[in-house]
Every structure is written in C-alpha cells, then in structure tokens.
Amino acid sequence: MSKYSASTVFTYFIYISSTLFEQHMSQLMAAF
C-alpha cells in the first residue's frame, strides 16, 4: 500500500513539474 501511494505521489510530482516546465517554456518563448 505504501509503495502504491509513493508511486502515486511520484507520478503527481512529475505531472506538476512538467506542467510548470511547459508554462515556463511558453513564457520564455513569448519573451523572444
């Protein structure tokens, strides 16, 4: 059970990171 929850948290973290990264990249592109 703890393995499952850790995996879920990790997946969620990856999702948030990629979303923030995408936002940052689009802001970067808009700057140029």
GROMACS .gro file of N, CA and C in nm:
model
   96
    1MET      N    1   0.084  -0.120   0.000
    1MET     CA    2   0.000   0.000   0.000
    1MET      C    3   0.088   0.126   0.000
    2SER      N    4   0.190   0.125   0.081
    2SER     CA    5   0.277   0.243   0.088
    2SER      C    6   0.353   0.261  -0.043
    3LYS      N    7   0.385   0.148  -0.108
    3LYS     CA    8   0.452   0.155  -0.238
    3LYS      C    9   0.361   0.223  -0.339
    4TYR      N   10   0.234   0.183  -0.336
    4TYR     CA   11   0.136   0.239  -0.430
    4TYR      C   12   0.122   0.390  -0.409
    5SER      N   13   0.111   0.431  -0.284
    5SER     CA   14   0.092   0.573  -0.254
    5SER      C   15   0.217   0.652  -0.292
    6ALA      N   16   0.334   0.594  -0.270
    6ALA     CA   17   0.459   0.661  -0.307
    6ALA      C   18   0.465   0.679  -0.458
    7SER      N   19   0.422   0.576  -0.531
    7SER     CA   20   0.423   0.582  -0.676
    7SER      C   21   0.325   0.688  -0.725
    8THR      N   22   0.211   0.698  -0.657
    8THR     CA   23   0.110   0.798  -0.695
    8THR      C   24   0.164   0.938  -0.673
    9VAL      N   25   0.228   0.959  -0.559
    9VAL     CA   26   0.286   1.090  -0.527
    9VAL      C   27   0.393   1.125  -0.629
   10PHE      N   28   0.475   1.027  -0.665
   10PHE     CA   29   0.582   1.050  -0.763
   10PHE      C   30   0.523   1.089  -0.898
   11THR      N   31   0.420   1.017  -0.942
   11THR     CA   32   0.355   1.047  -1.069
   11THR      C   33   0.295   1.187  -1.066
   12TYR      N   34   0.232   1.222  -0.954
   12TYR     CA   35   0.172   1.354  -0.938
   12TYR      C   36   0.278   1.462  -0.944
   13PHE      N   37   0.392   1.435  -0.879
   13PHE     CA   38   0.504   1.529  -0.878
   13PHE      C   39   0.556   1.553  -1.020
   14ILE      N   40   0.569   1.443  -1.097
   14ILE     CA   41   0.615   1.453  -1.235
   14ILE      C   42   0.517   1.537  -1.317
   15TYR      N   43   0.387   1.513  -1.295
   15TYR     CA   44   0.284   1.586  -1.368
   15TYR      C   45   0.292   1.736  -1.339
   16ILE      N   46   0.304   1.772  -1.211
   16ILE     CA   47   0.315   1.912  -1.172
   16ILE      C   48   0.441   1.975  -1.232
   17SER      N   49   0.551   1.902  -1.225
   17SER     CA   50   0.678   1.954  -1.277
   17SER      C   51   0.668   1.981  -1.427
   18SER      N   52   0.611   1.887  -1.501
   18SER     CA   53   0.600   1.904  -1.646
   18SER      C   54   0.507   2.020  -1.680
   19THR      N   55   0.402   2.038  -1.600
   19THR     CA   56   0.309   2.149  -1.623
   19THR      C   57   0.379   2.282  -1.600
   20LEU      N   58   0.452   2.292  -1.490
   20LEU     CA   59   0.525   2.415  -1.459
   20LEU      C   60   0.632   2.440  -1.566
   21PHE      N   61   0.699   2.334  -1.609
   21PHE     CA   62   0.803   2.346  -1.711
   21PHE      C   63   0.743   2.398  -1.841
   22GLU      N   64   0.627   2.344  -1.878
   22GLU     CA   65   0.560   2.387  -2.001
   22GLU      C   66   0.524   2.535  -1.992
   23GLN      N   67   0.471   2.576  -1.878
   23GLN     CA   68   0.435   2.716  -1.857
   23GLN      C   69   0.559   2.804  -1.871
   24HIS      N   70   0.668   2.762  -1.807
   24HIS     CA   71   0.792   2.838  -1.810
   24HIS      C   72   0.845   2.850  -1.952
   25MET      N   73   0.838   2.741  -2.028
   25MET     CA   74   0.887   2.742  -2.165
   25MET      C   75   0.805   2.835  -2.252
   26SER      N   76   0.674   2.835  -2.235
   26SER     CA   77   0.589   2.922  -2.316
   26SER      C   78   0.615   3.068  -2.282
   27GLN      N   79   0.642   3.096  -2.155
   27GLN     CA   80   0.677   3.233  -2.113
   27GLN      C   81   0.809   3.273  -2.177
   28LEU      N   82   0.903   3.177  -2.180
   28LEU     CA   83   1.035   3.202  -2.238
   28LEU      C   84   1.021   3.232  -2.387
   29MET      N   85   0.935   3.155  -2.454
   29MET     CA   86   0.915   3.173  -2.597
   29MET      C   87   0.849   3.308  -2.625
   30ALA      N   88   0.759   3.349  -2.537
   30ALA     CA   89   0.689   3.476  -2.556
   30ALA      C   90   0.786   3.593  -2.539
   31ALA      N   91   0.890   3.573  -2.459
   31ALA     CA   92   0.987   3.680  -2.434
   31ALA      C   93   1.068   3.711  -2.560
   32PHE      N   94   1.088   3.609  -2.645
   32PHE     CA   95   1.172   3.629  -2.764
   32PHE      C   96   1.097   3.676  -2.887
   0.00000   0.00000   0.00000
